[in-house]
């Protein structure tokens, strides 16, 4: 069964550094998402992407964040200048035309 | 936007008992309600979902019920097993357009004691 994949599984970075989190959605899926989960808390929506553009973003997704689909398979989340409070698990998700969203295994981002 | 409340936050049951987790939502236009299971350090895994045109859906030991009038939906797990121990999240999508970003509840930590 196809799955969403993400790399790296764990990223440690210093405050102020740029990070890029990578995702490979399930092929033939059309909608792509990034969510984050701070340890022990609920999953929070960051951004959705469809037809090569952002379709919606949350208030968390400020100018420090950007997303890109550089080719037909990858979907990336970039954080330009990381802050301590960006430490969280970041999940990529994708869905086909209809409802079900499938989540990747996540990237644990630790900002020191 | 959508607001999802989930109860209880923790639930402990004996193996073989049933477990029920309840969620309420605010947007009456929401029409799709998934449940995710998340084991420690793992991804949220879709276990069952229900669309607004039905009131109940079953998949083996798991069922979900939906009351659109009251705007609440529930997850029912029967004959619980230790491997059911996990955090369970309900979610509801925003109703605008086809984006379907999910708003999650705060989660329920289910512990099944052998």
XYZ file of N, CA and C in Angstrom:
678
model
N 0.852 -1.193 0.000
C 0.000 0.000 0.000
C 0.892 1.249 0.000
N 0.627 2.195 -0.886
C 1.482 3.396 -0.937
C 1.358 4.217 0.335
N 2.442 4.881 0.706
C 2.460 5.689 1.913
C 3.133 7.016 1.628
N 2.796 8.002 2.435
C 3.509 9.274 2.408
C 4.839 9.065 3.135
N 5.912 9.560 2.551
C 7.217 9.454 3.210
C 7.750 10.839 3.514
N 8.572 10.933 4.551
C 9.165 12.208 4.944
C 10.624 12.005 5.338
N 11.428 13.014 5.025
C 12.834 13.026 5.446
C 13.221 14.434 5.877
N 14.132 14.566 6.851
C 14.655 13.491 7.678
C 13.636 13.094 8.744
N 13.932 12.054 9.498
C 13.031 11.679 10.584
C 13.245 12.597 11.790
N 14.481 13.081 11.943
C 14.797 13.977 13.051
C 15.797 15.012 12.562
N 15.527 16.265 12.845
C 16.407 17.358 12.448
C 16.680 18.214 13.671
N 17.953 18.395 13.960
C 18.347 19.290 15.046
C 19.014 20.504 14.414
N 18.595 21.677 14.816
C 19.156 22.884 14.225
C 19.295 23.963 15.284
N 20.140 24.927 14.995
C 20.296 26.036 15.929
C 19.329 27.150 15.574
N 18.913 27.869 16.585
C 18.022 28.999 16.407
C 18.577 29.939 15.332
N 17.704 30.383 14.434
C 18.124 31.305 13.381
C 18.521 30.621 12.086
N 18.718 29.311 12.134
C 19.096 28.580 10.925
C 17.863 28.238 10.090
N 18.121 28.002 8.824
C 17.061 27.584 7.904
C 16.984 26.061 7.877
N 15.767 25.536 7.813
C 15.598 24.100 7.643
C 14.622 23.830 6.510
N 14.827 22.728 5.851
C 13.906 22.266 4.818
C 13.477 20.852 5.169
N 12.184 20.680 5.290
C 11.613 19.375 5.566
C 11.006 18.848 4.268
N 11.260 17.583 4.010
C 10.859 17.021 2.722
C 9.798 15.941 2.867
N 8.964 15.899 1.864
C 7.849 14.947 1.870
C 7.668 14.422 0.451
N 7.345 13.153 0.355
C 6.916 12.599 -0.926
C 5.488 12.104 -0.732
N 4.518 12.854 -1.249
C 3.124 12.427 -1.097
C 2.841 11.163 -1.915
N 1.693 10.602 -1.692
C 1.268 9.441 -2.467
C 0.997 9.912 -3.896
N 1.550 9.181 -4.833
C 1.401 9.612 -6.233
C -0.079 9.544 -6.616
N -0.508 10.384 -7.423
C -1.865 10.622 -7.911
C -2.752 11.328 -6.894
N -2.186 11.675 -5.724
C -2.915 12.543 -4.817
C -2.799 13.987 -5.303
N -3.815 14.774 -4.987
C -3.896 16.117 -5.555
C -3.725 17.231 -4.540
N -3.998 16.924 -3.269
C -3.971 17.947 -2.232
C -2.878 17.586 -1.234
N -2.136 18.586 -0.804
C -1.012 18.353 0.083
C -1.083 19.307 1.262
N -0.655 18.799 2.396
C -0.795 19.559 3.630
C 0.461 19.433 4.481
N 0.694 20.458 5.285
C 1.632 20.358 6.391
C 0.866 20.655 7.681
N 1.099 19.803 8.659
C 0.574 19.979 10.000
C 1.749 19.929 10.961
N 1.557 20.463 12.152
C 2.593 20.285 13.165
C 1.935 19.855 14.480
N 2.741 19.211 15.298
C 2.259 18.744 16.593
C 3.336 19.003 17.623
N 3.089 19.961 18.490
C 3.986 20.191 19.619
C 3.793 19.033 20.593
N 4.873 18.621 21.224
C 4.859 17.430 22.077
C 3.696 17.441 23.064
N 2.893 16.389 23.007
C 1.789 16.242 23.950
C 0.542 17.015 23.592
N 0.569 17.694 22.451
C -0.590 18.510 22.073
C -1.262 17.958 20.820
N -2.294 18.650 20.385
C -3.021 18.160 19.218
C -2.306 18.536 17.926
N -2.736 17.915 16.869
C -2.208 18.206 15.545
C -2.827 19.515 15.054
N -1.976 20.417 14.524
C -2.452 21.728 14.070
C -2.152 21.925 12.589
N -3.109 22.433 11.883
C -2.964 22.715 10.458
C -1.997 23.890 10.232
N -1.113 23.740 9.261
C -0.235 24.844 8.871
C -0.635 25.412 7.514
N -0.686 24.538 6.515
C -0.870 25.023 5.150
C -1.391 23.901 4.268
N -2.159 24.289 3.258
C -2.598 23.335 2.246
C -2.159 23.837 0.874
N -1.993 22.905 -0.037
C -1.385 23.203 -1.338
C -2.115 22.401 -2.391
N -2.552 23.099 -3.432
C -3.282 22.420 -4.503
C -3.008 23.147 -5.799
N -2.809 22.394 -6.843
C -2.618 22.985 -8.171
C -1.459 23.983 -8.158
N -0.395 23.581 -7.472
C 0.851 24.359 -7.425
C 0.742 25.704 -6.732
N -0.228 25.830 -5.860
C -0.262 27.041 -5.069
C -0.887 26.772 -3.701
N -0.585 27.684 -2.773
C -1.173 27.572 -1.446
C -2.664 27.851 -1.547
N -3.466 26.947 -0.989
C -4.911 27.159 -1.007
C -5.409 27.730 0.321
N -4.695 27.441 1.394
C -5.049 28.021 2.683
C -3.853 27.915 3.626
N -3.735 28.872 4.513
C -2.683 28.792 5.537
C -3.230 29.286 6.860
N -2.642 28.789 7.934
C -3.071 29.190 9.263
C -2.255 30.401 9.717
N -2.646 30.914 10.876
C -1.924 32.079 11.415
C -0.523 31.698 11.871
N -0.287 30.401 12.075
C 1.056 29.938 12.441
C 1.998 30.115 11.247
N 1.478 29.941 10.072
C 2.265 29.943 8.829
C 2.561 31.379 8.432
N 3.573 31.973 9.091
C 3.891 33.373 8.800
C 4.984 33.451 7.731
N 5.570 34.627 7.590
C 6.539 34.858 6.511
C 7.797 34.001 6.633
N 8.011 33.403 7.780
C 9.184 32.546 7.955
C 8.996 31.174 7.297
N 7.769 30.853 6.950
C 7.463 29.553 6.372
C 7.211 29.689 4.871
N 7.590 28.673 4.140
C 7.213 28.607 2.733
C 7.102 27.139 2.332
N 6.346 26.892 1.294
C 6.210 25.530 0.773
C 6.479 25.567 -0.719
N 6.875 24.394 -1.194
C 7.207 24.298 -2.607
C 6.980 22.876 -3.065
N 6.605 22.753 -4.327
C 6.557 21.433 -4.949
C 7.476 21.533 -6.159
N 8.769 21.303 -5.918
C 9.771 21.607 -6.960
C 9.719 20.684 -8.168
N 9.165 19.492 -7.985
C 9.042 18.573 -9.107
C 7.750 17.794 -8.928
N 7.578 16.741 -9.681
C 6.303 16.024 -9.626
C 6.108 15.157 -8.410
N 7.162 15.034 -7.556
C 7.010 14.092 -6.450
C 7.253 14.705 -5.075
N 8.124 15.691 -4.967
C 8.460 16.214 -3.645
C 7.594 17.394 -3.256
N 7.438 17.548 -1.937
C 6.689 18.667 -1.376
C 7.485 19.095 -0.147
N 7.939 20.352 -0.134
C 8.847 20.763 0.932
C 8.261 21.885 1.771
N 8.690 21.900 3.030
C 8.374 22.990 3.949
C 9.691 23.606 4.380
N 9.825 24.917 4.173
C 11.033 25.609 4.575
C 10.709 26.569 5.703
N 11.547 26.548 6.714
C 11.468 27.543 7.775
C 12.745 28.358 7.679
N 12.597 29.643 7.418
C 13.765 30.474 7.070
C 14.689 30.714 8.241
N 14.158 31.085 9.362
C 14.964 31.427 10.529
C 14.269 30.813 11.736
N 14.726 29.634 12.115
C 13.999 28.867 13.126
C 14.047 29.525 14.497
N 12.953 29.337 15.230
C 12.850 29.816 16.607
C 12.690 28.606 17.527
N 12.937 28.814 18.798
C 12.788 27.710 19.755
C 11.392 27.107 19.686
N 10.393 27.984 19.532
C 8.999 27.513 19.532
C 8.602 26.779 18.263
N 9.505 26.694 17.300
C 9.240 25.880 16.113
C 9.506 24.401 16.381
N 10.087 24.096 17.516
C 10.341 22.689 17.855
C 9.015 21.944 17.944
N 8.889 20.913 17.145
C 7.625 20.174 17.056
C 7.840 19.006 16.105
N 6.807 18.181 16.003
C 6.768 17.153 14.971
C 6.002 17.748 13.798
N 6.569 17.650 12.624
C 5.920 18.187 11.427
C 5.460 17.020 10.561
N 4.173 17.006 10.275
C 3.597 15.945 9.461
C 3.163 16.504 8.108
N 3.510 15.778 7.092
C 2.991 16.027 5.758
C 1.805 15.090 5.551
N 0.818 15.528 4.811
C -0.325 14.679 4.489
C -0.726 14.931 3.048
N -1.331 13.923 2.455
C -1.841 14.115 1.100
C -3.185 13.425 0.976
N -3.958 13.861 0.013
C -5.238 13.212 -0.227
C -5.565 13.222 -1.710
N -6.352 12.235 -2.113
C -6.815 12.214 -3.497
C -7.945 13.218 -3.690
N -8.708 13.091 -4.706
C -9.773 14.044 -4.972
C -10.775 14.111 -3.832
N -11.064 12.970 -3.213
C -12.073 12.965 -2.154
C -11.404 13.100 -0.792
N -12.050 12.655 0.262
C -11.791 13.186 1.582
C -10.515 12.734 2.318
N -10.195 11.441 2.232
C -9.236 10.892 3.197
C -7.844 11.497 3.097
N -7.321 11.958 4.238
C -5.954 12.462 4.300
C -5.063 11.415 4.947
N -3.927 11.187 4.293
C -2.976 10.199 4.783
C -1.713 10.916 5.224
N -1.268 10.589 6.423
C -0.151 11.284 7.029
C 1.163 10.533 6.837
N 2.224 11.308 6.693
C 3.561 10.745 6.692
C 4.017 10.454 8.114
N 5.202 9.873 8.261
C 5.701 9.483 9.585
C 6.182 10.654 10.428
N 6.338 11.812 9.810
C 6.723 12.993 10.564
C 8.213 13.250 10.589
N 8.566 14.512 10.778
C 9.943 14.931 11.046
C 9.934 15.632 12.391
N 10.757 15.112 13.294
C 10.871 15.781 14.594
C 11.913 16.882 14.470
N 11.491 18.119 14.608
C 12.396 19.261 14.528
C 12.711 19.748 15.936
N 13.991 19.790 16.244
C 14.446 20.301 17.535
C 15.303 21.537 17.270
N 14.874 22.659 17.813
C 15.619 23.909 17.660
C 16.289 24.220 18.991
N 17.619 24.375 18.947
C 18.358 24.620 20.196
C 18.914 26.044 20.237
N -14.088 29.657 11.850
C -13.564 28.358 11.509
C -14.135 27.272 12.388
N -13.776 26.057 12.071
C -14.277 24.901 12.810
C -13.646 24.836 14.195
N -14.449 24.425 15.190
C -13.950 24.189 16.541
C -14.359 22.773 16.943
N -13.405 21.981 17.357
C -13.676 20.585 17.703
C -13.295 20.351 19.160
N -14.255 19.851 19.935
C -14.018 19.508 21.326
C -14.069 17.994 21.477
N -13.161 17.432 22.251
C -13.059 15.988 22.389
C -12.999 15.608 23.865
N -13.752 14.563 24.217
C -13.781 14.082 25.602
C -13.886 12.557 25.628
N -13.315 11.870 26.614
C -12.466 12.458 27.660
C -11.033 12.651 27.160
N -10.202 13.273 27.957
C -8.811 13.425 27.571
C -8.024 12.153 27.864
N -8.437 11.406 28.878
C -7.834 10.102 29.149
C -8.940 9.104 29.447
N -8.686 7.864 29.071
C -9.669 6.798 29.259
C -8.924 5.505 29.522
N -9.235 4.882 30.641
C -8.583 3.626 30.991
C -9.656 2.551 31.109
N -9.474 1.444 30.397
C -10.454 0.355 30.413
C -9.742 -0.974 30.595
N -10.499 -1.960 31.006
C -9.957 -3.314 31.090
C -10.104 -3.996 29.736
N -9.144 -4.826 29.438
C -9.195 -5.597 28.195
C -10.550 -6.289 28.070
N -11.148 -6.158 26.888
C -12.451 -6.767 26.651
C -13.613 -5.826 26.834
N -13.374 -4.731 27.568
C -14.432 -3.736 27.744
C -14.561 -2.887 26.484
N -15.607 -2.057 26.464
C -15.809 -1.110 25.372
C -15.269 0.257 25.770
N -14.918 1.027 24.759
C -14.449 2.392 24.977
C -15.220 3.320 24.042
N -15.599 4.472 24.564
C -16.328 5.453 23.765
C -15.660 6.813 23.923
N -15.395 7.439 22.801
C -14.798 8.774 22.791
C -15.738 9.685 22.008
N -15.970 10.885 22.546
C -16.965 11.768 21.940
C -16.351 13.084 21.488
N -16.874 13.581 20.385
C -16.439 14.872 19.867
C -17.631 15.705 19.439
N -17.493 17.006 19.619
C -18.485 17.935 19.093
C -17.785 18.878 18.130
N -18.553 19.391 17.176
C -17.991 20.318 16.208
C -18.918 21.513 16.088
N -18.406 22.577 15.494
C -19.186 23.819 15.487
C -19.793 24.160 14.138
N -19.142 23.746 13.061
C -19.577 24.155 11.725
C -20.628 23.174 11.192
N -21.859 23.597 11.116
C -22.938 22.711 10.687
C -22.792 22.278 9.235
N -21.933 22.946 8.474
C -21.723 22.545 7.078
C -20.675 21.442 6.938
N -19.969 21.109 8.020
C -18.974 20.029 7.945
C -19.655 18.728 7.562
N -19.031 17.952 6.676
C -19.703 16.758 6.156
C -18.828 15.516 6.152
N -17.694 15.579 6.838
C -16.780 14.435 6.839
C -16.052 14.421 8.165
N -16.025 13.252 8.823
C -15.502 13.199 10.191
C -14.596 11.977 10.342
N -13.285 12.198 10.291
C -12.353 11.077 10.438
C -11.899 10.897 11.883
N -11.464 9.696 12.180
C -10.821 9.378 13.446
C -9.418 8.850 13.151
N -8.451 9.367 13.898
C -7.072 8.941 13.731
C -6.569 8.317 15.027
N -5.751 7.294 14.867
C -5.080 6.643 15.995
C -3.600 6.978 15.901
N -3.021 7.424 17.005
C -1.607 7.763 16.995
C -0.901 7.037 18.131
N -0.038 6.120 17.767
C 0.812 5.463 18.765
C 2.015 6.350 19.034
N 2.647 6.129 20.165
C 3.712 7.007 20.625
C 4.806 7.149 19.566
N 5.073 8.380 19.160
C 6.136 8.656 18.203
C 5.822 8.285 16.769
N 4.577 7.924 16.515
C 4.218 7.496 15.151
C 3.270 8.499 14.495
N 2.970 8.237 13.249
C 2.074 9.118 12.496
C 0.625 8.907 12.915
N -0.234 9.923 12.773
C -1.674 9.691 12.918
C -2.134 8.773 11.786
N -2.866 7.740 12.170
C -3.309 6.746 11.194
C -4.834 6.776 11.129
N -5.353 6.982 9.932
C -6.802 7.008 9.742
C -7.364 5.620 10.017
N -8.292 5.529 10.970
C -8.850 4.216 11.308
C -10.289 4.055 10.850
N -11.015 5.137 10.810
C -12.392 5.090 10.341
C -12.859 6.512 10.099
N -13.798 6.663 9.200
C -14.364 7.983 8.972
C -15.843 7.833 8.630
N -16.549 8.920 8.710
C -17.974 8.892 8.399
C -18.327 10.163 7.656
N -19.205 10.014 6.695
C -19.683 11.177 5.959
C -21.095 11.496 6.410
N -21.508 12.713 6.148
C -22.721 13.200 6.795
C -24.003 12.586 6.259
N -23.900 11.763 5.223
C -25.116 11.164 4.680
C -25.500 9.861 5.390
N -24.686 9.457 6.384
C -25.016 8.261 7.167
C -24.895 8.585 8.649
N -25.564 7.775 9.476
C -25.529 8.019 10.909
C -24.576 7.108 11.658
N -24.176 6.001 11.014
C -23.288 5.056 11.683
C -22.489 4.295 10.642
N -21.266 3.959 11.043
C -20.412 3.146 10.169
C -19.605 2.208 11.061
N -19.499 0.958 10.619
C -18.776 -0.046 11.421
C -17.660 -0.672 10.616
N -16.576 -0.997 11.313
C -15.491 -1.750 10.700
C -14.932 -2.660 11.777
N -15.407 -3.874 11.781
C -15.013 -4.882 12.771
C -15.301 -4.377 14.181
N -14.291 -4.132 15.011
C -14.547 -3.733 16.394
C -14.722 -2.228 16.573
N -14.606 -1.510 15.483
C -14.663 -0.045 15.559
C -15.924 0.452 14.881
N -16.569 1.417 15.493
C -17.743 2.041 14.886
C -17.703 3.534 15.167
N -18.311 4.280 14.282
C -18.454 5.717 14.493
C -19.910 6.071 14.278
N -20.440 6.912 15.166
C -21.807 7.388 15.024
C -21.786 8.893 14.863
N -22.763 9.408 14.154
C -22.835 10.835 13.868
C -24.245 11.330 14.136
N -24.331 12.407 14.882
C -25.607 13.085 15.107
C -25.462 14.500 14.574
N -25.966 14.720 13.389
C -25.770 16.024 12.742
C -26.564 17.127 13.428
N -27.707 16.760 13.964
C -28.540 17.770 14.630
C -27.817 18.331 15.844
N -27.239 17.417 16.619
C -26.533 17.831 17.830
C -25.084 18.198 17.551
N -24.627 17.980 16.356
C -23.247 18.247 15.945
C -22.260 17.499 16.833
N -22.474 16.206 16.979
C -21.464 15.417 17.658
C -21.319 14.045 17.008
N -20.136 13.491 17.163
C -19.828 12.173 16.629
C -18.946 11.428 17.625
N -19.078 10.126 17.612
C -18.417 9.312 18.632
C -17.715 8.116 18.015
N -16.641 7.717 18.662
C -15.902 6.516 18.288
C -16.192 5.449 19.334
N -16.556 4.264 18.876
C -16.845 3.153 19.767
C -15.878 2.013 19.430
N -15.167 1.545 20.440
C -14.295 0.387 20.256
C -14.803 -0.712 21.179
N -15.161 -1.841 20.612
C -15.636 -2.964 21.420
C -14.516 -3.992 21.594
N -14.673 -4.808 22.624
C -13.703 -5.893 22.905
C -12.275 -5.363 22.831
N -11.999 -4.336 23.594
C -10.698 -3.681 23.509
C -9.560 -4.645 23.819
N -8.431 -4.375 23.153
C -7.220 -5.171 23.319
C -6.078 -4.246 23.684
N -5.030 -4.763 24.319
C -3.901 -3.888 24.698
C -3.334 -3.098 23.523
N -3.362 -3.674 22.334
C -2.825 -2.957 21.168
C -3.711 -1.800 20.713
N -4.888 -1.655 21.319
C -5.721 -0.479 21.045
C -5.219 0.734 21.826
N -4.317 0.518 22.773
C -3.780 1.625 23.566
C -3.042 2.603 22.653
N -3.469 3.860 22.687
C -2.915 4.900 21.813
C -3.640 6.202 22.130
N -3.245 7.261 21.436
C -4.014 8.510 21.479
C -4.923 8.526 20.260
N -6.174 8.825 20.474
C -7.159 8.891 19.397
C -7.581 10.348 19.201
N -7.558 10.781 17.955
C -7.963 12.142 17.610
C -9.175 12.100 16.690
N -10.163 12.917 16.998
C -11.220 13.162 16.038
C -10.849 14.417 15.254
N -11.486 14.605 14.129
C -11.211 15.789 13.313
C -12.431 16.127 12.490
N -12.483 17.372 12.082
C -13.536 17.824 11.189
C -12.910 18.803 10.208
N -13.392 18.836 8.978
C -12.797 19.716 7.984
C -13.489 21.064 7.974
N -12.793 22.055 7.466
C -13.478 23.310 7.163
C -14.394 23.057 5.985
N -15.445 23.779 5.914
C -16.452 23.495 4.901
C -16.289 24.347 3.652
N -15.398 25.312 3.715
C -15.270 26.195 2.563
C -14.478 25.573 1.440
N -15.011 25.537 0.260
C -14.310 25.023 -0.914
C -13.981 23.551 -0.778
N -12.947 23.107 -1.455
C -12.590 21.697 -1.426
C -11.299 21.460 -0.666
N -10.868 22.452 0.099
C -9.589 22.354 0.781
C -9.549 21.272 1.843
N -10.585 21.189 2.643
C -10.703 20.174 3.679
C -9.519 20.122 4.620
N -9.008 21.283 5.017
C -8.031 21.255 6.098
C -8.745 20.696 7.320
N -8.038 19.903 8.092
C -8.634 19.260 9.254
C -8.351 20.051 10.524
N -9.394 20.226 11.327
C -9.234 20.729 12.686
C -9.377 19.537 13.619
N -8.368 19.324 14.439
C -8.333 18.153 15.308
C -8.831 18.483 16.705
N -9.396 17.480 17.363
C -9.625 17.568 18.791
C -8.313 17.407 19.533
N -8.365 17.574 20.840
C -7.142 17.547 21.640
C -6.632 16.144 21.916
N -7.409 15.145 21.546
C -6.940 13.772 21.688
C -7.419 13.101 22.968
N -7.533 11.781 22.890
C -7.886 10.961 24.046
C -6.840 9.873 24.184
N -6.186 9.843 25.319
C -5.218 8.780 25.594
C -5.977 7.576 26.130
N -6.072 6.533 25.312
C -6.754 5.305 25.706
C -5.729 4.293 26.194
N -5.947 3.807 27.387
C -5.096 2.758 27.945
C -5.957 1.530 28.173
N -5.568 0.415 27.575
C -6.284 -0.844 27.758
C -5.420 -1.719 28.648
N -5.924 -2.006 29.828
C -5.168 -2.789 30.806
C -5.437 -4.274 30.625
N -4.361 -5.061 30.535
C -4.553 -6.502 30.320
C -5.136 -7.178 31.568
